[in-house]
mmCIF file of C-alpha atoms and ligand atoms in Angstrom:
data_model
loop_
_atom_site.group_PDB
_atom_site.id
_atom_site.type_symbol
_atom_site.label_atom_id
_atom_site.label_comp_id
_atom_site.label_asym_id
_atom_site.label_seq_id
_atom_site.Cartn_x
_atom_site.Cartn_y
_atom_site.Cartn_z
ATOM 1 C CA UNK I 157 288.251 21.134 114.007
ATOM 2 C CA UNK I 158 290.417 18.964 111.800
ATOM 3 C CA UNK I 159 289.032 14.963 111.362
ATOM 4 C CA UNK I 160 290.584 12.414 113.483
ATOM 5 C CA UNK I 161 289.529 9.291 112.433
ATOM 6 C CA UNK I 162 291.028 7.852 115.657
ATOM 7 C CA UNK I 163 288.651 9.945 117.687
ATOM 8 C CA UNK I 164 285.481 9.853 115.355
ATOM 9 C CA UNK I 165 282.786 8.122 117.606
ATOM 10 C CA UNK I 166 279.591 7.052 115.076
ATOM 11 C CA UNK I 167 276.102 6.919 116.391
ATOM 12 C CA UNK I 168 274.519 3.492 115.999
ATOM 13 C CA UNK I 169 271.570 5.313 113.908
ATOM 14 C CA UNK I 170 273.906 7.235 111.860
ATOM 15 C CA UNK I 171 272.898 6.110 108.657
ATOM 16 C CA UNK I 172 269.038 5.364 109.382
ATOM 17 C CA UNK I 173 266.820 5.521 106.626
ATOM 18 C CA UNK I 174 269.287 6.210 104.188
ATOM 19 C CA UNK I 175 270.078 3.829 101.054
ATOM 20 C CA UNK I 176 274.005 3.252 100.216
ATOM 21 C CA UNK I 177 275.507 1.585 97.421
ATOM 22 C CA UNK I 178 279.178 0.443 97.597
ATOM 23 C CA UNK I 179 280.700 -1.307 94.461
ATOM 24 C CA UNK I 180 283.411 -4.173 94.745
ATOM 25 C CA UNK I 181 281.333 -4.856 98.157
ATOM 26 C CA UNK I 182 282.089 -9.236 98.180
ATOM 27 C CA UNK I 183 285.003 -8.834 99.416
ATOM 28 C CA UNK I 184 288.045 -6.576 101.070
ATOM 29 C CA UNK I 185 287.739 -2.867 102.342
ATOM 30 C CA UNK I 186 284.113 -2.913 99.666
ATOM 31 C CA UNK I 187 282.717 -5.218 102.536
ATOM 32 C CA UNK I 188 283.933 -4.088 105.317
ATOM 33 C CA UNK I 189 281.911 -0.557 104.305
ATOM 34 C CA UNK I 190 278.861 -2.417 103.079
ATOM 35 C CA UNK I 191 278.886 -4.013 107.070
ATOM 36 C CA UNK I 192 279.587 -0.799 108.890
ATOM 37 C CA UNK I 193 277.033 1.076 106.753
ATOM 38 C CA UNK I 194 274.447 -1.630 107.676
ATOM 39 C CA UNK I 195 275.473 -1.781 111.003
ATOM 40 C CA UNK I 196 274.692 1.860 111.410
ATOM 41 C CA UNK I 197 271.019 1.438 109.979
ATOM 42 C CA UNK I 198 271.508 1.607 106.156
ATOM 43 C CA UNK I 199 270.336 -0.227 103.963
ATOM 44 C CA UNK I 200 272.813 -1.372 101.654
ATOM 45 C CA UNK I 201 273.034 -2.580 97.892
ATOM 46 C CA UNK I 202 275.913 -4.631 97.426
ATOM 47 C CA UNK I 203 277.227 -4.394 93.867
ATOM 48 C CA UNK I 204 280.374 -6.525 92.522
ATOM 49 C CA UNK I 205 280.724 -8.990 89.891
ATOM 50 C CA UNK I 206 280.878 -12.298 91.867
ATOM 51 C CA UNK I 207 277.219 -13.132 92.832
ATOM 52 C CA UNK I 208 278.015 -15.544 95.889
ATOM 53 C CA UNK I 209 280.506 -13.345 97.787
ATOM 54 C CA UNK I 210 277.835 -10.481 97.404
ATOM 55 C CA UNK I 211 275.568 -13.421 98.544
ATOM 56 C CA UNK I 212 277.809 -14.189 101.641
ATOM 57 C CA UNK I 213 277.984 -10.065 102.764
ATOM 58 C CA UNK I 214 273.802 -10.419 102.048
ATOM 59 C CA UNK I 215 273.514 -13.131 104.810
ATOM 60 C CA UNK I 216 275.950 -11.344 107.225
ATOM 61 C CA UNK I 217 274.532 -8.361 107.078
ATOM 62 C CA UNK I 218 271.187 -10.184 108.182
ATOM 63 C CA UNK I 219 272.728 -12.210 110.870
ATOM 64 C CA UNK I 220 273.832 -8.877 112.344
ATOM 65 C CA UNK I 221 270.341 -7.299 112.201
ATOM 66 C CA UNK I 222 270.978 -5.281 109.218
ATOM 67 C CA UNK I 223 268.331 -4.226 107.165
ATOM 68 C CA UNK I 224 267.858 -6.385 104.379
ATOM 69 C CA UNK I 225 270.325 -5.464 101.793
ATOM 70 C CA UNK I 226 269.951 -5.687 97.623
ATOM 71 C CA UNK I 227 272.548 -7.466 95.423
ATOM 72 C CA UNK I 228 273.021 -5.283 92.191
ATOM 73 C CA UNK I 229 275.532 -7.655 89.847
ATOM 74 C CA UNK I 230 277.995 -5.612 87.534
ATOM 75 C CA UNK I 231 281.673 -6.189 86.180
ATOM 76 C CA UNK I 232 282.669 -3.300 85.767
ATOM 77 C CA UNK I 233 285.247 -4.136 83.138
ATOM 78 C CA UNK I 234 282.877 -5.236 81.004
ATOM 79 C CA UNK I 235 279.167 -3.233 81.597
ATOM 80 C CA UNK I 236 277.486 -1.022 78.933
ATOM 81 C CA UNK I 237 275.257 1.537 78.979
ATOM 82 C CA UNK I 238 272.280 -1.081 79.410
ATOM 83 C CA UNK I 239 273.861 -2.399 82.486
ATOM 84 C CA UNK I 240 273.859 0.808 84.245
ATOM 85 C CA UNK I 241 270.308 2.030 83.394
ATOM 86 C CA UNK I 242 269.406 -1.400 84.643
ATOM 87 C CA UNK I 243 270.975 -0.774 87.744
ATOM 88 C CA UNK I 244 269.098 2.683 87.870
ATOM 89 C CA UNK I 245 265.789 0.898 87.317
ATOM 90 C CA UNK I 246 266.716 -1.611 90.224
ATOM 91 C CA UNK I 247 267.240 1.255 92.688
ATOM 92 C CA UNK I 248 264.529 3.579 90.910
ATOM 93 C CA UNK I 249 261.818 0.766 91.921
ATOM 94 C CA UNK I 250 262.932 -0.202 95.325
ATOM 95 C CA UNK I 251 263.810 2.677 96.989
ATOM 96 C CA UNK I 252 263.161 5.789 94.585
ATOM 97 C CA UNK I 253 266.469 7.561 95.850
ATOM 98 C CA UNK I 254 270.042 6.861 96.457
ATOM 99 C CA UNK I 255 271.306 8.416 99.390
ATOM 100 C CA UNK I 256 275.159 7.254 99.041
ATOM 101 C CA UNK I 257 277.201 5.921 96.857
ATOM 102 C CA UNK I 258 280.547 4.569 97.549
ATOM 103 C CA UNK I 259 283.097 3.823 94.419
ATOM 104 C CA UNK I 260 284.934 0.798 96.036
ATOM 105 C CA UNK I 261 286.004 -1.044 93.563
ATOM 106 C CA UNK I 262 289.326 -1.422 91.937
ATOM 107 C CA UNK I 263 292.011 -3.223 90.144
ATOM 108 C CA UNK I 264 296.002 -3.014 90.705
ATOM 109 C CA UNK I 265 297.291 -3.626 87.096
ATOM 110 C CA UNK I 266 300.980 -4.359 86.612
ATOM 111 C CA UNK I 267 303.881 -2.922 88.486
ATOM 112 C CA UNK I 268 305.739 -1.858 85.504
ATOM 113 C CA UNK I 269 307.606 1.156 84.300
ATOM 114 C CA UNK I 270 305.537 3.098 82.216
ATOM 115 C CA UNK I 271 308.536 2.455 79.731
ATOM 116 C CA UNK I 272 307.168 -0.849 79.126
ATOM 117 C CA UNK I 273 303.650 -1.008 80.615
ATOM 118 C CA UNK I 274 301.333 -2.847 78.679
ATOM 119 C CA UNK I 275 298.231 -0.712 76.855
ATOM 120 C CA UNK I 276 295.635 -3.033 77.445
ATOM 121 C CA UNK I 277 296.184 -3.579 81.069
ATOM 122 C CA UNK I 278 296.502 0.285 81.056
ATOM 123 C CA UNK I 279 293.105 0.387 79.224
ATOM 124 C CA UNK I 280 291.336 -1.801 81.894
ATOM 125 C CA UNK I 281 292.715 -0.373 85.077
ATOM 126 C CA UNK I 282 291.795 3.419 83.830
ATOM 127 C CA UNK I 283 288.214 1.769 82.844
ATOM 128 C CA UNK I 284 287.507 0.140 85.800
ATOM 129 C CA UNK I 285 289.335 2.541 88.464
ATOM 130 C CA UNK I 286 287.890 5.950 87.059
ATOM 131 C CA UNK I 287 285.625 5.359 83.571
ATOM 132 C CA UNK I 288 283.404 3.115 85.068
ATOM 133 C CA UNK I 289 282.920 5.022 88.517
ATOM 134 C CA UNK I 290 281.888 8.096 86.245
ATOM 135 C CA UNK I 291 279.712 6.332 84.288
ATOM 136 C CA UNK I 292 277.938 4.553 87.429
ATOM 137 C CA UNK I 293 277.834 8.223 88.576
ATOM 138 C CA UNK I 294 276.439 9.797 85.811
ATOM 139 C CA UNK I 295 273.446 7.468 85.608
ATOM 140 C CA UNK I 296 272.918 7.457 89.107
ATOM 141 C CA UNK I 297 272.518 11.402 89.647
ATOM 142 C CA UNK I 298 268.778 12.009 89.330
ATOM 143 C CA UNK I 299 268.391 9.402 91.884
ATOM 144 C CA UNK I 300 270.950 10.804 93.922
ATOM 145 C CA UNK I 301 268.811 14.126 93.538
ATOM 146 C CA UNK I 302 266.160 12.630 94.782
ATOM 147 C CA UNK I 303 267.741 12.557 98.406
ATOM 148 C CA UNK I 304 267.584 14.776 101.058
ATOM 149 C CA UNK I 305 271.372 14.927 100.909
ATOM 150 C CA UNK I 306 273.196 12.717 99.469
ATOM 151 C CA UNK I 307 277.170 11.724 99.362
ATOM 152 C CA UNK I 308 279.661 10.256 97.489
ATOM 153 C CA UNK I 309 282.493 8.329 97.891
ATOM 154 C CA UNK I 310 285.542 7.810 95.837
ATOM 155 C CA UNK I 311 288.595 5.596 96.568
ATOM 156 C CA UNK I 312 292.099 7.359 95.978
ATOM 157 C CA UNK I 313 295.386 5.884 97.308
ATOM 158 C CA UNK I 314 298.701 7.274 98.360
ATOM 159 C CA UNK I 315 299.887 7.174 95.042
ATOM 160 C CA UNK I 316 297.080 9.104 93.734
ATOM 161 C CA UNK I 317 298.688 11.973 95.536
ATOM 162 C CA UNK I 318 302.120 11.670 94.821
ATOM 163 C CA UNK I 319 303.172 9.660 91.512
ATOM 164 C CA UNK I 320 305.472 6.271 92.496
ATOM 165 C CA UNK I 321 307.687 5.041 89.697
ATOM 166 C CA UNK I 322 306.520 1.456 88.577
ATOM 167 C CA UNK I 323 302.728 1.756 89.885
ATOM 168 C CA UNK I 324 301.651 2.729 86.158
ATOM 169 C CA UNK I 325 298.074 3.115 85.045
ATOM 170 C CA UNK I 326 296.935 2.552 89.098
ATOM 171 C CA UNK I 327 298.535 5.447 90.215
ATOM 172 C CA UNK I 328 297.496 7.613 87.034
ATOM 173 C CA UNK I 329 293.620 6.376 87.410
ATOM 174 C CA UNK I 330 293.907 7.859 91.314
ATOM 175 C CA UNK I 331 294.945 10.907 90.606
ATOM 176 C CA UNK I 332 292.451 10.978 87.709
ATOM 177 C CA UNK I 333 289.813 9.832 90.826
ATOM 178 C CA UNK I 334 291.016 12.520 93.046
ATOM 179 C CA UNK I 335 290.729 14.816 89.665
ATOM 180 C CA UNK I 336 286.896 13.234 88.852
ATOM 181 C CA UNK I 337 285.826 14.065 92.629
ATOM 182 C CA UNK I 338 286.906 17.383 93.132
ATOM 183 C CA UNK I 339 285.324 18.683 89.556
ATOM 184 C CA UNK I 340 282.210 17.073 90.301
ATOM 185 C CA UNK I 341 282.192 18.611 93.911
ATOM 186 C CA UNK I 342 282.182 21.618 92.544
ATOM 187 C CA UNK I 343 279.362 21.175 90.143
ATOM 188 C CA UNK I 344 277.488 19.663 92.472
ATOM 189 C CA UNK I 345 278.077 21.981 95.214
ATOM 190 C CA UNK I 346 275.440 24.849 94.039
ATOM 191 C CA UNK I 347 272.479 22.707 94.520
ATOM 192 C CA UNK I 348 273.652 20.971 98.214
ATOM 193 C CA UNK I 349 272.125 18.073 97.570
ATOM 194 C CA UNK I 350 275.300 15.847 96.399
ATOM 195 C CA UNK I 351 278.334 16.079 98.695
ATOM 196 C CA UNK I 352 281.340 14.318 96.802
ATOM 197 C CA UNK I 353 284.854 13.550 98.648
ATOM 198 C CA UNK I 354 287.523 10.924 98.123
ATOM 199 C CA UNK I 355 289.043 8.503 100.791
ATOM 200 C CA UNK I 356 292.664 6.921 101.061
ATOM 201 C CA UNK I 357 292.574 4.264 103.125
ATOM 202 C CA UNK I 358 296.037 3.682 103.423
ATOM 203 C CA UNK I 359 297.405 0.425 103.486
ATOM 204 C CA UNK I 360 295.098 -1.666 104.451
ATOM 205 C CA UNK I 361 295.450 -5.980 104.720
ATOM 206 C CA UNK I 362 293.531 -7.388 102.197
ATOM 207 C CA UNK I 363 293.959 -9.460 98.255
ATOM 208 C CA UNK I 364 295.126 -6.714 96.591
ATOM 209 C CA UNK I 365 297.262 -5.236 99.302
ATOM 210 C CA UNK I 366 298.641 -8.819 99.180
ATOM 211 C CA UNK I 367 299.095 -8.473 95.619
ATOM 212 C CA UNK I 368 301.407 -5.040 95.749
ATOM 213 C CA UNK I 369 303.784 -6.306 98.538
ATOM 214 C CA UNK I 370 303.578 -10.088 98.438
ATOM 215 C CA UNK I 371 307.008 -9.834 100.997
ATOM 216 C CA UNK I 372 305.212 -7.529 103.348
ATOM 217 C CA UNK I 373 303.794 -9.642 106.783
ATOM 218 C CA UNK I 374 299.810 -8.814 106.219
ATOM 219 C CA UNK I 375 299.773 -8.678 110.136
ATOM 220 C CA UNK I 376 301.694 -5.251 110.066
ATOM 221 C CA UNK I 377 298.373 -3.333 108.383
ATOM 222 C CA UNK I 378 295.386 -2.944 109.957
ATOM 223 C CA UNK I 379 292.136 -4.498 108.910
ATOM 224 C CA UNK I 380 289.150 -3.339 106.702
ATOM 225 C CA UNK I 381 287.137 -3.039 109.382
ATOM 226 C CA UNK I 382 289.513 -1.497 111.506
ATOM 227 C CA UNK I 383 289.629 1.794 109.297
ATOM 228 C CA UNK I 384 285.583 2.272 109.002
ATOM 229 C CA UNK I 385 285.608 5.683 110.803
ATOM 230 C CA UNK I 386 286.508 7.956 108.153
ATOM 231 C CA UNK I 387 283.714 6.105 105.477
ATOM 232 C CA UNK I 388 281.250 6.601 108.073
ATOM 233 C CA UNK I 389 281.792 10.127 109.036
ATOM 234 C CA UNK I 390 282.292 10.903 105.347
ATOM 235 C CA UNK I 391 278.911 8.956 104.438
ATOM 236 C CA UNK I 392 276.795 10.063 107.098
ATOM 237 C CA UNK I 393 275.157 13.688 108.515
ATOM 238 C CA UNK I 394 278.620 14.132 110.932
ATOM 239 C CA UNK I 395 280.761 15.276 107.705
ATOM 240 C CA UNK I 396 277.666 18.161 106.288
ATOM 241 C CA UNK I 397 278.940 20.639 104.190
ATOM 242 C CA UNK I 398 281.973 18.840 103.630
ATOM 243 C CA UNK I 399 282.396 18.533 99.517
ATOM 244 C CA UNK I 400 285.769 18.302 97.488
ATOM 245 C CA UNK I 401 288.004 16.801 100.673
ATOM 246 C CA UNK I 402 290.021 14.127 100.556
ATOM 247 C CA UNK I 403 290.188 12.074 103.994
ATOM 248 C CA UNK I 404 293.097 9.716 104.725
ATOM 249 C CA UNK I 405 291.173 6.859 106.580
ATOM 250 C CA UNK I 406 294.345 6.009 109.035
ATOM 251 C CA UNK I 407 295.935 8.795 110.792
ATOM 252 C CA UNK I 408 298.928 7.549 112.697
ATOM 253 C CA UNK I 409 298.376 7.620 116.945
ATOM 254 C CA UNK I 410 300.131 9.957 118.798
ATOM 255 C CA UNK I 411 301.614 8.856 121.827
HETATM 256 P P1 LIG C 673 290.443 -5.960 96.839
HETATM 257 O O1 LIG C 673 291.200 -6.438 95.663
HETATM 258 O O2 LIG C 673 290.404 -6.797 98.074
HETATM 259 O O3 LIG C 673 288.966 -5.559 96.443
HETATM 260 C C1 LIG C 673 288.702 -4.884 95.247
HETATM 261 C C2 LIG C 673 287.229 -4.952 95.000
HETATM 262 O O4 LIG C 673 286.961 -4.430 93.705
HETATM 263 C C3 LIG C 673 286.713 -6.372 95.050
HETATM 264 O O5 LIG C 673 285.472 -6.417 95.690
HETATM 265 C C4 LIG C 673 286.586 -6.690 93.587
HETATM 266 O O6 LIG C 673 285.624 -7.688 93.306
HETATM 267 C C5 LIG C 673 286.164 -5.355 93.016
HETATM 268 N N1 LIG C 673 286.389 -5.341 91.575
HETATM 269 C C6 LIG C 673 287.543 -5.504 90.913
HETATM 270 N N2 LIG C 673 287.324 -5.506 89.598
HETATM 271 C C7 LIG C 673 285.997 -5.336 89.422
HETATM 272 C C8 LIG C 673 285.152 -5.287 88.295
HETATM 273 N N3 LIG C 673 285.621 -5.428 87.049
HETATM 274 N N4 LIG C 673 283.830 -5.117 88.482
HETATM 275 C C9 LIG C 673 283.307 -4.996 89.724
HETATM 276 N N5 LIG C 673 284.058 -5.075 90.839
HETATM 277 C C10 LIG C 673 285.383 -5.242 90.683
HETATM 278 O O7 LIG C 673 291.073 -4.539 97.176
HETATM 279 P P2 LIG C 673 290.857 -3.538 98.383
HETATM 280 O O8 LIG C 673 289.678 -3.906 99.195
HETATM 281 O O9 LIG C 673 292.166 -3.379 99.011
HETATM 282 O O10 LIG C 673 290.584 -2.197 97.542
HETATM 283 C C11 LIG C 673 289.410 -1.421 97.651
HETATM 284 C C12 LIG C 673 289.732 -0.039 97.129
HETATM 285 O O11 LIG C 673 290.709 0.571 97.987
HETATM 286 C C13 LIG C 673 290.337 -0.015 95.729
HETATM 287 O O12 LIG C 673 289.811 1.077 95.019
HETATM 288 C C14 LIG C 673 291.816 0.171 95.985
HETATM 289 O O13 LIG C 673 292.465 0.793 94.896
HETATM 290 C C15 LIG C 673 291.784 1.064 97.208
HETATM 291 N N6 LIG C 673 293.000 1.062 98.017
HETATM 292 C C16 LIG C 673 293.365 -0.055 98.736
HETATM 293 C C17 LIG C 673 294.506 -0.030 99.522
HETATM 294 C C18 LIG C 673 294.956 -1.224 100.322
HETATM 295 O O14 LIG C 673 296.049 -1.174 100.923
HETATM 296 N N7 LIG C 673 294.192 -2.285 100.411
HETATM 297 C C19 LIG C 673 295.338 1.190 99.634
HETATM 298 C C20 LIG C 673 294.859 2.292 98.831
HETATM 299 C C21 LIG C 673 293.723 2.215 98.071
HETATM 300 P P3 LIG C 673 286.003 -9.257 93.446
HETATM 301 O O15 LIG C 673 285.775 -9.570 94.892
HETATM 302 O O16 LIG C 673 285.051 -9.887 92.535
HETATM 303 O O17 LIG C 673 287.421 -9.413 93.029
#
């Protein structure tokens, strides 16, 4: 049976007992994740590089009855080595496993043709939208071992899929996303521990959707938490066996 996000009805325990970490989680589709996944009994570690909106998802996720989340700090334009094994020890000593992981975060660049795109902004974007998100990866695995079964998450785009003149290094990086997921799938997919799959969420109202069609009405896309189905399903027990997919989170309705 093909996924239909439309359709896909979570349990309210889905993710009980298991221990998620979404980057870029302060703000946009990042928190609308971190709230579903705590909604749906995980307990979440919020990582992003702007302590108080982290802060702010913290307290909502307890004023919903979450379980109480972690705040892991990182700017991912700018963390070493250091930063990640720090990050490793943070999870190592308060939950000794990592059960998800879900590569949020990202940054737009310039819409420029490639003609006359600028290096360092093509530097940063590929850093941030695919270097870093390996590197997070890498250091996380033996933690992700330790789980049961664990998944993760990485965040393509329509352009990812099929190259759009003037969207420069942000379309490159998401193919180069859809690229890192599918190779790691498959190395990963001998053991069965580690599922790893890529979402497009489509367009989707929030700053950086803003940012890419500052003429477009926001009210005409749906929001974050309207497109939560396909992260759940892909994050929790309803998607086993599934490894090297990529899931568009909005399907259109048929009527
Ligand atoms: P937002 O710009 O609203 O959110 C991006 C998130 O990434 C923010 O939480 C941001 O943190 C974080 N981030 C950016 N740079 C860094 C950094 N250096 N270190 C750590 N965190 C960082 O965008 P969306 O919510 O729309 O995007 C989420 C993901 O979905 C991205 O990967 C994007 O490419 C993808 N996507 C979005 C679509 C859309 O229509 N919205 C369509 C297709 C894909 P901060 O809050 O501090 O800025």
């Amino acid at each position: 049976m093909t996924f239909n996000p439309d359709n896909y009805e979570p349990a309210s325990d889905l993710l009980k007992d298991r221990v998620v970490l979404v980057t870029g989680a302060g703000s946009g589709i990042g928190r609308a994740a971190a709230l579903a996944y705590a909604a749906h009994g995980a307990t979440v570690i919020l990582s992003g590089r702007v302590v108080s909106k982290l802060e702010s998802v913290y307290d909502e996720i307890l004023e919903l009855g979450g379980d109480r989340p972690s705040i892991a700090p990182l700017n991912l334009a700018r963390a070493e080595a250091q930063d990640y094994f720090q990050l490793r020890d943070q999870i190592q000593g308060e939950y000794g496993r990592l059960d998800g992981l879900l590569h949020n975060a990202g940054v737009l660049g310039t819409r420029t043709p490639l003609e006359h795109y600028d290096m360092s902004t093509w530097a940063k974007v590929m850093h941030v939208n695919v270097t870093a998100a390996l590197a997070m990866t890498q250091v996380l695995m033996p933690l992700l071992n330790e789980s049961t079964s664990a998944s993760i998450i990485f965040t393509s785009s329509g352009v990812g899929r099929q190259g759009r003149a003037f969207w420069g290094a942000y379309a490159v990086s998401k193919f180069a996303t859809e690229g890192l997921a599918q190779v790691l799938a498959e190395e990963t997919s001998g053991a069965g521990i580690i599922r790893v799959n890529c979402i497009n969420p489509g367009g989707t109202r929030t700053a950086m959707r803003a940012d890419a069609y500052p003429a477009e009405d926001p009210r005409t896309k749906p929001m974050p938490e309207d497109i939560m189905a396909t992260y759940l399903y892909l994050m929790g027990p309803d998607s086993a066996g599934i490894t090297g997919a990529s899931l568009d989170a909005q399907v259109k309705k048929t009527v």
